[in-house]
Coordinates of C-alpha atoms and ligand atoms in Angstrom, one line a residue:
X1 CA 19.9 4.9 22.1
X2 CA 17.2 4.2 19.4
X3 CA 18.1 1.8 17.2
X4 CA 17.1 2.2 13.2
X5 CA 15.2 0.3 10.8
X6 CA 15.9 0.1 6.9
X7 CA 13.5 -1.7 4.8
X8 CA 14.5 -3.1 1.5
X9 CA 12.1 -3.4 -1.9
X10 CA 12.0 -6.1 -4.4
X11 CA 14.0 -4.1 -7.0
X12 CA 16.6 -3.4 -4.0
X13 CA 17.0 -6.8 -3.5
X14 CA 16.9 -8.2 -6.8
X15 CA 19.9 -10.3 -7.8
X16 CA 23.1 -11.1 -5.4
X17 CA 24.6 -7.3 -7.0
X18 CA 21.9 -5.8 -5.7
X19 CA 22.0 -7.8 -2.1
X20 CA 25.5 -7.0 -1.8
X21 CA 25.2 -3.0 -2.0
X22 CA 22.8 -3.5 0.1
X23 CA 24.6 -5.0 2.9
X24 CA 27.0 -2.2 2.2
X25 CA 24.1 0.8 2.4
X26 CA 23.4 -1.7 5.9
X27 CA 27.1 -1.8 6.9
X28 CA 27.7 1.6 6.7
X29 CA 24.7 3.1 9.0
X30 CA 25.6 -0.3 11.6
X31 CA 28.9 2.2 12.1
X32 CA 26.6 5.1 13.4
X33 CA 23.9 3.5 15.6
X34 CA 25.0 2.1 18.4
X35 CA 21.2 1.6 18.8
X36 CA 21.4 -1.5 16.7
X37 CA 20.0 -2.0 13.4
X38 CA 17.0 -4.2 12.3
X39 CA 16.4 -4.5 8.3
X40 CA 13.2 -5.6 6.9
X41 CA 13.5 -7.3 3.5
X42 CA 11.3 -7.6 -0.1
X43 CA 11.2 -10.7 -1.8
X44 CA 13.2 -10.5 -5.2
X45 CA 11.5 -8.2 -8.0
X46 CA 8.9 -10.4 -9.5
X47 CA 9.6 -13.4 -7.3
X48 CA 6.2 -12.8 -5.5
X49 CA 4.0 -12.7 -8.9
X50 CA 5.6 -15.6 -9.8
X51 CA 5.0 -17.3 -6.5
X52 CA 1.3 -15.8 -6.5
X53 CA 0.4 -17.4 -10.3
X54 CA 2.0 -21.1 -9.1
X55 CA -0.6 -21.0 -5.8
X56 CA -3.4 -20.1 -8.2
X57 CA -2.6 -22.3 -10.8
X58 CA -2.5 -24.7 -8.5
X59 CA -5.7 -24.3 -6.8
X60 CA -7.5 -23.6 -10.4
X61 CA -9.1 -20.5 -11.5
X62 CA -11.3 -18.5 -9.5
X63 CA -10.9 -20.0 -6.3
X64 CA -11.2 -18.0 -2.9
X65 CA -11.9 -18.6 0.5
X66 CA -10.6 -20.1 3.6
X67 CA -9.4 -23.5 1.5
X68 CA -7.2 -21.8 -0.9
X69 CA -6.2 -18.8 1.3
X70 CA -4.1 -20.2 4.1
X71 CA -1.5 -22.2 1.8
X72 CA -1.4 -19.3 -0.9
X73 CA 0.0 -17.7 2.2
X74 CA 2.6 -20.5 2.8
X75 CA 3.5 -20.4 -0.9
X76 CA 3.7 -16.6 -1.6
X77 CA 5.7 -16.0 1.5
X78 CA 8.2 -17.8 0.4
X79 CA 10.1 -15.2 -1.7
X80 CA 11.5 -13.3 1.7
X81 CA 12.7 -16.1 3.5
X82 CA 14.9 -15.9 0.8
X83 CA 16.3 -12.9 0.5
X84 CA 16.2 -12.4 4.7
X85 CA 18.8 -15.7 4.4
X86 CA 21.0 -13.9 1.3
X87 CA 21.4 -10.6 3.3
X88 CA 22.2 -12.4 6.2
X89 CA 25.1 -13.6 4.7
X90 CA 25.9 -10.9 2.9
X91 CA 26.1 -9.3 6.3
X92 CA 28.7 -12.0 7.9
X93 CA 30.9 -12.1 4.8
X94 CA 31.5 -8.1 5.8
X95 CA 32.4 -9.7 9.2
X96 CA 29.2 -8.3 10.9
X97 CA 27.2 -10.4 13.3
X98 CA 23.6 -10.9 11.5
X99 CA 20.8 -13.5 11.6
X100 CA 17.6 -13.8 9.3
X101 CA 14.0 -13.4 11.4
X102 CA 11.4 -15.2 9.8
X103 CA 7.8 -14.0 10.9
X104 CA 6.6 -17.0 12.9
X105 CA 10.3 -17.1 14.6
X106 CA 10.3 -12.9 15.6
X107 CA 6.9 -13.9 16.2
X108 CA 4.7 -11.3 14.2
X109 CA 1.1 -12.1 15.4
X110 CA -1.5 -11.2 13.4
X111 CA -5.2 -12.0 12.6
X112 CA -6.2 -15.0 10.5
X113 CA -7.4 -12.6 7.3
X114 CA -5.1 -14.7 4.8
X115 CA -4.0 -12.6 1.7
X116 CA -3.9 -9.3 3.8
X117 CA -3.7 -10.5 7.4
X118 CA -3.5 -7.5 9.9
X119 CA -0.8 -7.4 12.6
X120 CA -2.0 -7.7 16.0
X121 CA 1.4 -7.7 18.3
X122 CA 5.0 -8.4 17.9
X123 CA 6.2 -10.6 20.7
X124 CA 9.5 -10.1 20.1
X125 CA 11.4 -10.1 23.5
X126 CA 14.6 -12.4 22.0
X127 CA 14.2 -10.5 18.9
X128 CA 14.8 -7.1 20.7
X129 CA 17.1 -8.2 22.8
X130 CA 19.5 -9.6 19.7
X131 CA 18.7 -6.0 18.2
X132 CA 19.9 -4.0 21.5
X133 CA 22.6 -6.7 21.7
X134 CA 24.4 -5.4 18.1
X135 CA 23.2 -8.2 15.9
X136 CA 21.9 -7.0 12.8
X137 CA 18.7 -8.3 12.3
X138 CA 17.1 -9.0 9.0
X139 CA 13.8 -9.8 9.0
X140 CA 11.7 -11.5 6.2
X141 CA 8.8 -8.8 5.3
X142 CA 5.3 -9.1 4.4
X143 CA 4.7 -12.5 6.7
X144 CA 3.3 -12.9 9.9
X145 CA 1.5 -15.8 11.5
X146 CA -1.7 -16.4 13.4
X147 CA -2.1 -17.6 17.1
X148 CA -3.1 -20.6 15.9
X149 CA 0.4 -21.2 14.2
X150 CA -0.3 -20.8 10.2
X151 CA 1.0 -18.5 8.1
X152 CA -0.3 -15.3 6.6
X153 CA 1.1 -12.4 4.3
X154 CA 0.3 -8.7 5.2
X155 CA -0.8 -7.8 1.4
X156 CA 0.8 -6.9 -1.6
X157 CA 3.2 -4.5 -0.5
X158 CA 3.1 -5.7 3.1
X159 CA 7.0 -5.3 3.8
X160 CA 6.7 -1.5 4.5
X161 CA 4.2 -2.4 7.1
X162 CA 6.2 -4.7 8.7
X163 CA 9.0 -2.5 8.8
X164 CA 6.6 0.1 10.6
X165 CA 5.8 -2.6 12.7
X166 CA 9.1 -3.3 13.6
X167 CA 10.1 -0.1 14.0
X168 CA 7.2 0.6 16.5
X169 CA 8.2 -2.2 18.6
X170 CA 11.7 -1.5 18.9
X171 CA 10.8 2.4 19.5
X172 CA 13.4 3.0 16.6
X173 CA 14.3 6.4 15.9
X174 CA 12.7 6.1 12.4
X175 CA 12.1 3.3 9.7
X176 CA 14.1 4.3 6.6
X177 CA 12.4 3.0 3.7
X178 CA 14.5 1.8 0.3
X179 CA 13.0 1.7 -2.9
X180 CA 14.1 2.3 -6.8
X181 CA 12.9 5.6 -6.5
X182 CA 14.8 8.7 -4.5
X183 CA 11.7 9.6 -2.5
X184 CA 7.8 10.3 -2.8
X185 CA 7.5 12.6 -5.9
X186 CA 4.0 15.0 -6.7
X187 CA 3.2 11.5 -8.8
X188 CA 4.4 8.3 -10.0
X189 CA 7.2 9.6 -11.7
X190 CA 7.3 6.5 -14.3
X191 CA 4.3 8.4 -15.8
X192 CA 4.9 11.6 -15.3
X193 CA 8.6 12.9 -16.3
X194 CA 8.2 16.4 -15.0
X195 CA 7.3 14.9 -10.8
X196 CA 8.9 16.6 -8.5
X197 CA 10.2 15.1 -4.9
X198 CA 8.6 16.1 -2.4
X199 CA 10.7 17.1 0.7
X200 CA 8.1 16.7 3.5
X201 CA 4.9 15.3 3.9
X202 CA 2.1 15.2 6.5
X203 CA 1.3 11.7 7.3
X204 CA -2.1 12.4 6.5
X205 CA -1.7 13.4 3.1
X206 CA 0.8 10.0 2.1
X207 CA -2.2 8.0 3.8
X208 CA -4.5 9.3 1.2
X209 CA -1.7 9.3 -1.3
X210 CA -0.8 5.2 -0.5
X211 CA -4.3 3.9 -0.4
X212 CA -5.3 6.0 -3.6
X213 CA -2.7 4.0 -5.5
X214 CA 0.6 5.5 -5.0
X215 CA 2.5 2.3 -4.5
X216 CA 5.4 3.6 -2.8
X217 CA 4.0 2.8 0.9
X218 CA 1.8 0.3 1.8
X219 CA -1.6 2.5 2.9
X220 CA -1.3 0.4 6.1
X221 CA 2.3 1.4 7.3
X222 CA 1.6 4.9 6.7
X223 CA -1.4 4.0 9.3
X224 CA 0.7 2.5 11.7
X225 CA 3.4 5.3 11.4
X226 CA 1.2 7.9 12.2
X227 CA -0.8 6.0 14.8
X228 CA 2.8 5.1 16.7
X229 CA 4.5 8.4 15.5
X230 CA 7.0 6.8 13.7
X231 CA 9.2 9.0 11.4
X232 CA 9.3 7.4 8.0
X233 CA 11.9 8.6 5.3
X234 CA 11.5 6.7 1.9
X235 CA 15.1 6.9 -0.3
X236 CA 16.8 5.6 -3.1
X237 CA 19.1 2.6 -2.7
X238 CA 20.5 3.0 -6.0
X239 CA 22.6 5.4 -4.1
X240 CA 26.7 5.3 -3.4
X241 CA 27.4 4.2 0.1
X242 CA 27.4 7.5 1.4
X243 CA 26.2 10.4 -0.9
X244 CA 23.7 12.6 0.2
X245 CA 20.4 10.7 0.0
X246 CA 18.0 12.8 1.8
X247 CA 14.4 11.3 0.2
X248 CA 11.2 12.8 1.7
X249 CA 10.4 12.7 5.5
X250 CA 6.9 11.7 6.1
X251 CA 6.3 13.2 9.0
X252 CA 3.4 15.6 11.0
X253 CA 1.8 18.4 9.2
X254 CA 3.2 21.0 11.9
X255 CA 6.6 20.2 11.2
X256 CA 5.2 21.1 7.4
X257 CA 6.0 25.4 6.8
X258 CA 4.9 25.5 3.3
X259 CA 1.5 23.7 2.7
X260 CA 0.8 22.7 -0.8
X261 CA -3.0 23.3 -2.1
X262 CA -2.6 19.8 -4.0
X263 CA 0.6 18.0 -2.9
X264 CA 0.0 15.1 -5.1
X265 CA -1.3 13.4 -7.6
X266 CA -2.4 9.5 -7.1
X267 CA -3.7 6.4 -9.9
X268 CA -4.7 3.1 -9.3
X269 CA -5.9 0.7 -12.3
X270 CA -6.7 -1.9 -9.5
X271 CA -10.2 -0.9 -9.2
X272 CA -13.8 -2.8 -10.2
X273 CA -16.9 -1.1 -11.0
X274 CA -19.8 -3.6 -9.9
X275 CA -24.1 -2.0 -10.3
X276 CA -26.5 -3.8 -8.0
X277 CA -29.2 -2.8 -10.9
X278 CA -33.1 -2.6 -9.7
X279 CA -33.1 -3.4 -5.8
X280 CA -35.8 -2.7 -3.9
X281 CA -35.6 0.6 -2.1
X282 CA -36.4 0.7 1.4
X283 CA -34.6 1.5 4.8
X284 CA -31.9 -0.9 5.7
X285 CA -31.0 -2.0 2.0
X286 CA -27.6 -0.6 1.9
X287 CA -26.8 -1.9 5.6
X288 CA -28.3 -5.6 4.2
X289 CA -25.7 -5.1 1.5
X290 CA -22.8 -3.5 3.1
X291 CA -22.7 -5.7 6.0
X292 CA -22.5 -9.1 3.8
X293 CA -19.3 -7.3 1.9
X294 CA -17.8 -6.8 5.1
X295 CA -18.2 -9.9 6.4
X296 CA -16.8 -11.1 3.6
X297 CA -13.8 -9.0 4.1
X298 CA -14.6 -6.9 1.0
X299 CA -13.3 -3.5 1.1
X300 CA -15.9 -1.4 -0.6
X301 CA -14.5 2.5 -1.8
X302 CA -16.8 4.5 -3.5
X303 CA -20.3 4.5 -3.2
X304 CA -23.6 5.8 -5.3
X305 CA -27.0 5.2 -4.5
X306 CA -29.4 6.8 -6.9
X307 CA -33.3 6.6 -8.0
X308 CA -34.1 4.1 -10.8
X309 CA -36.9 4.1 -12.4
X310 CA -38.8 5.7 -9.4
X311 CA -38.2 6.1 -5.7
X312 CA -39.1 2.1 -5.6
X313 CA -36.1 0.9 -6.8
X314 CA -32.6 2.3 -6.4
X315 CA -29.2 1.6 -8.6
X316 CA -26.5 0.6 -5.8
X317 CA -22.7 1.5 -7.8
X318 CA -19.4 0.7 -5.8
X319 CA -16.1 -0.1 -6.6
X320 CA -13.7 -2.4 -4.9
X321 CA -10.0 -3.9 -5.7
X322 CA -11.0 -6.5 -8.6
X323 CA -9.1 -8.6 -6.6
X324 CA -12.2 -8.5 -3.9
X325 CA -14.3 -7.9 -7.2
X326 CA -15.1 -12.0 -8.0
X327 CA -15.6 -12.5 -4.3
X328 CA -18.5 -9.3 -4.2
X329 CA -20.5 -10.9 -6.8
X330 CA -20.2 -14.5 -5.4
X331 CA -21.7 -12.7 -1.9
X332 CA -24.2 -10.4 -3.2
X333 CA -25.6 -13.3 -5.9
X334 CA -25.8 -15.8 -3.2
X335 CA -27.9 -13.5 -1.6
X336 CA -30.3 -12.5 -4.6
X337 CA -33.3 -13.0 -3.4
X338 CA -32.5 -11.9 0.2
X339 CA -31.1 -8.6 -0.7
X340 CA -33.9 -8.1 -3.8
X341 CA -32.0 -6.7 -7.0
X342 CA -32.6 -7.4 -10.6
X343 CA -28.9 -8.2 -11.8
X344 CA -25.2 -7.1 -10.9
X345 CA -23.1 -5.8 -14.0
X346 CA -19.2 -5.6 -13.5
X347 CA -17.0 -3.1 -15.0
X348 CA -12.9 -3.8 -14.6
X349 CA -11.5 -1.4 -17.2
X350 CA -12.1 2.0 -14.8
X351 CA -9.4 3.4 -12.7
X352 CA -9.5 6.1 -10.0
X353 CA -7.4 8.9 -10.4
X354 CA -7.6 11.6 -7.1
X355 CA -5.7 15.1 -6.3
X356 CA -4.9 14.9 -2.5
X357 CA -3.7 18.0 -0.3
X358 CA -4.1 18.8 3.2
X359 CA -4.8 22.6 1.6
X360 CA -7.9 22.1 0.0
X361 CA -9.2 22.6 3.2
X362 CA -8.8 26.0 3.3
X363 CA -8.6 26.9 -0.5
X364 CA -11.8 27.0 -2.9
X365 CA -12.2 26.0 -6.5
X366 CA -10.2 22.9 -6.4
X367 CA -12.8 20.5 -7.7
X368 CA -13.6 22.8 -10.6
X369 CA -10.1 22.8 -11.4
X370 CA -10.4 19.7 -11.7
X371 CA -13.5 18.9 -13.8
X372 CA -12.5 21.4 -16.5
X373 CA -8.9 19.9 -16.6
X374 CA -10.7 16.5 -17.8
X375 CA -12.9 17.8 -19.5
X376 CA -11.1 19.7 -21.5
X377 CA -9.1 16.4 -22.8
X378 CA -12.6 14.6 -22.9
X379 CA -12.1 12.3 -20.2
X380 CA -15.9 11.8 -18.7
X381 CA -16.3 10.8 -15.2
X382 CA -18.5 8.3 -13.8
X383 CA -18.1 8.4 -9.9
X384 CA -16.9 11.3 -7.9
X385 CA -16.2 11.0 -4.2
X386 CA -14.7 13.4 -1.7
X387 CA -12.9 13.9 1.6
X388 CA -11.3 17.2 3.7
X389 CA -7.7 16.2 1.7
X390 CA -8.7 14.6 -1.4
X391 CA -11.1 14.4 -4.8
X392 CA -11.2 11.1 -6.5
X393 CA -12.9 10.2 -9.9
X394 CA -13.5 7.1 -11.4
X395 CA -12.7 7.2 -15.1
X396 CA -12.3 4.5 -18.1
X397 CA -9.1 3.0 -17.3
X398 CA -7.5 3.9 -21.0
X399 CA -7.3 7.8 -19.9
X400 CA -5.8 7.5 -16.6
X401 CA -2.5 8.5 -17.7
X402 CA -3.5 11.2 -19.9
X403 CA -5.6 12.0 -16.6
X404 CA -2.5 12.3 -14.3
X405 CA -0.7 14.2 -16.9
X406 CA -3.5 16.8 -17.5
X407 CA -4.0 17.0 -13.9
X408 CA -0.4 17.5 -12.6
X409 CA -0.2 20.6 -15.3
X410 CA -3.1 22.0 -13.6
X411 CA -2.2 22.2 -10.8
X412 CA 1.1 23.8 -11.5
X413 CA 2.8 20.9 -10.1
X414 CA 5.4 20.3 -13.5
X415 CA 9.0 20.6 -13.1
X416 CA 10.5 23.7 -15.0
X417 CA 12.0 21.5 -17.7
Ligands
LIG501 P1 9.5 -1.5 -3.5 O1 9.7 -2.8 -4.3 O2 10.8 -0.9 -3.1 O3 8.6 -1.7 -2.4 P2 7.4 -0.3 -5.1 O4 7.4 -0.7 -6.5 O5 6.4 -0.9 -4.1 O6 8.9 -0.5 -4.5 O7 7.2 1.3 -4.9 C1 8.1 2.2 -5.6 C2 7.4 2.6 -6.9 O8 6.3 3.4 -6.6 C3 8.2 3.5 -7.8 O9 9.0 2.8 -8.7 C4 7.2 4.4 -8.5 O10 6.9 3.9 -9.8 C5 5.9 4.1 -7.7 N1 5.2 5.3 -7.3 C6 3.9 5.5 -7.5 N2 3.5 6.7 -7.0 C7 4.7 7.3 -6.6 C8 5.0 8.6 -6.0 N3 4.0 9.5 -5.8 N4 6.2 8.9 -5.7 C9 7.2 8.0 -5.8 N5 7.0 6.7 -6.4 C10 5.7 6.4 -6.8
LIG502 N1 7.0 -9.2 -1.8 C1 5.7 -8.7 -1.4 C2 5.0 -8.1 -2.7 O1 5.6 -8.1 -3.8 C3 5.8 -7.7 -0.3 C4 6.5 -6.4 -0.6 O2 7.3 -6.4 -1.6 O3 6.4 -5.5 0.1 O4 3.9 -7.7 -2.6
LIG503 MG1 6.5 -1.6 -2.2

């Protein structure tokens, strides 16, 4: 007997209303596994910006690193100890046996990468044991702590990984994942009116859907699903206690019998531009660069190299979250005369839009579609990368809607309105 996990959003949980049909969605499936339950929990909608603008304002602007970094994560993590304590209650006023699980308490180990820490191991012998025992346990998401006893938070987003997590550890039957929308749809569906739900989808294509911007997983719990084989379903939780909620099963591509050419559609306006302008070309300059980003924990997307005025001296273009964006150019100016460049120009108003689908492999004609599609509304592209599953451009950020649009209508993806 499995038991199940159910993980919670900010929106879910977003005043005492909310928490309360919550512990009712909770109460009612606690009736039907006699696995146990274990429910991972959001901080309240908005709670963790505002938590994230008090630990920068009180740091000062522009601050990273270490110093800053390890108490943001004590501040910012605040928001689901919270909401772990409220459901918990919630719980026992239905006269069901619950306790909150904070991260250090569970204990969720991970690496020491504060702001977007990676889980390592869940240690969690008492916390399994209360689980198999029939105590409902809710669990604060998005917090973990190091071996070394501090705090850190899994990213924005980071409670659907530890739900995966959790759900891996417990060897639950699958992590049921709550949100304001009724599923994963062919796009965001705030932006797109005529998105369709999707029924099923292949773990691979939601991993390229999540971490090209589709917000509704956390790229890294899609990871850990499909590395553990974790079934995830994601589902409203605006829904009654009991109507037919059936979301979309994430799930692998041969349980899939109709495969999509595009499946989906994904944006994200979280993206910075940055030219290395005029470095010196010559074998090992794009390790010299690369390696100092990584070891500065900057995770670098797309990448251009092209001749600049000669085979001398090369243009390097990437683009990173502008969150990692200040922290590039701090690394790569540092290192000016090291690396040998000219100067670094920054762009922030571009966003990537990309059409993913595990049938391009198979189907031709998919990038033209495509290019003509933006074209056609005037939309020029400045970086194009590719994969098997997916196409991704890099456009000024003020078109990516009209982007998604144009591109969800070609590829016949529209609802019939
Ligand atoms: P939660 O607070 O429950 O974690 P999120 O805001 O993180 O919820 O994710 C849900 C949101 O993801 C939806 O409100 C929707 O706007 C957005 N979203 C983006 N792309 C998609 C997609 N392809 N399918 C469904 N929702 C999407
Ligand atoms: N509360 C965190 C955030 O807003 C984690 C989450 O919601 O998953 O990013
Ligand atoms: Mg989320």
């Amino acid at each position: 007997m499995s038991p199940i996990v159910m993980k919670f959003g900010g929106t879910s949980v977003a005043d005492l209303e909310r928490i309360n049909h919550v512990a009712d969605l909770v109460a009612k499936q606690a009736e039907t596994s006699p696995g146990g339950v274990a429910v991972i929990v959001s901080a309240m909608a908005g709670q963790t910006n505002h938590l994230v603008s008090l630990a920068t304002g009180a740091a000062g602007a522009g601050v990273v690193g270490e110093n800053f970094d390890d108490e943001y994560d004590v501040i910012v993590s605040s928001g689901e100890q919270v909401t772990s304590g409220l459901l918990a209650l919630a719980l026992r006023k239905r006269g069901l046996k619950a306790r909150s699980w904070l991260g250090w308490q569970m204990p969720m180990l991970t690496n020491d990468i504060h702001g977007k820490a990676r889980i390592r191991d869940i240690d969690g012998e008492a916390f399994s044991q209360a689980v198999g025992s029939g105590e409902i346990a809710v669990v604060a998401g998005f917090q973990g702590r190091t071996k070394e006893d501090r705090i850190t938070t899994l990213g924005r987003g980071g409670s659907d990984t530890s739900a995966v997590a959790v759900a891996a550890a417990l060897h639950a039957e699958r992590c049921d994942i709550y949100t304001d929308v009724d599923g994963v749809y062919t796009t965001d569906p705030r932006i797109v009116p005529k998105a369709q739900r999707i029924e099923k989808i292949s773990y691979e294509e939601m991993l390229e859907m999540a971490s090209l911007g589709a917000k509704v997983l956390q790229t890294r719990s899609v990871e850990m699903a499909m590395n553990h084989r974790v079934p995830i379903r994601v589902l409203s939780s605006f829904a009654e206690v009991g109507a037919d909620n059936s979301g979309t099963l994430v799930c692998d591509e041969d349980e899939i019998m109709e495969k999509q050419v595009v499946s989906g559609i994904a944006y994200s306006r979280d993206e910075a531009k940055i030219s290395l302008l005029g470095v010196s070309n010559h074998p090992g300059i794009a390790a010299d660069i690369f390696s100092r980003l990584a070891e500065a924990n900057v995770n670098v997307d797309m990448i251009v190299q092209a001749d600049a005025r000669g085979p001398e001296q090369a243009n390097m273009v990437f683009t990173c979250t502008e969150r990692d964006s200040e922290l590039a150019i701090s690394v790569l100016q540092d290192a000016k005369s090291k690396i040998g460049f000219e100067s670094i120009v920054v762009d922030r108003d571009v966003a990537k839009v990309s059409v993913i689908g595990v049938g391009m492999r198979s189907h031709t004609g998919v990038a033209k579609t495509m290019f003509d599609a933006l074209s056609a509304k005037g939309i020029n592209i400045q970086v194009i990368s590719t994969s098997e599953i997916k196409i991704s451009v890099l456009i000024d950020s003020s078109y990516t809607e009209l982007a998604v649009r144009a591109l969800h209508t070609a590829y016949g993806l529209d609802a019939e309105s």
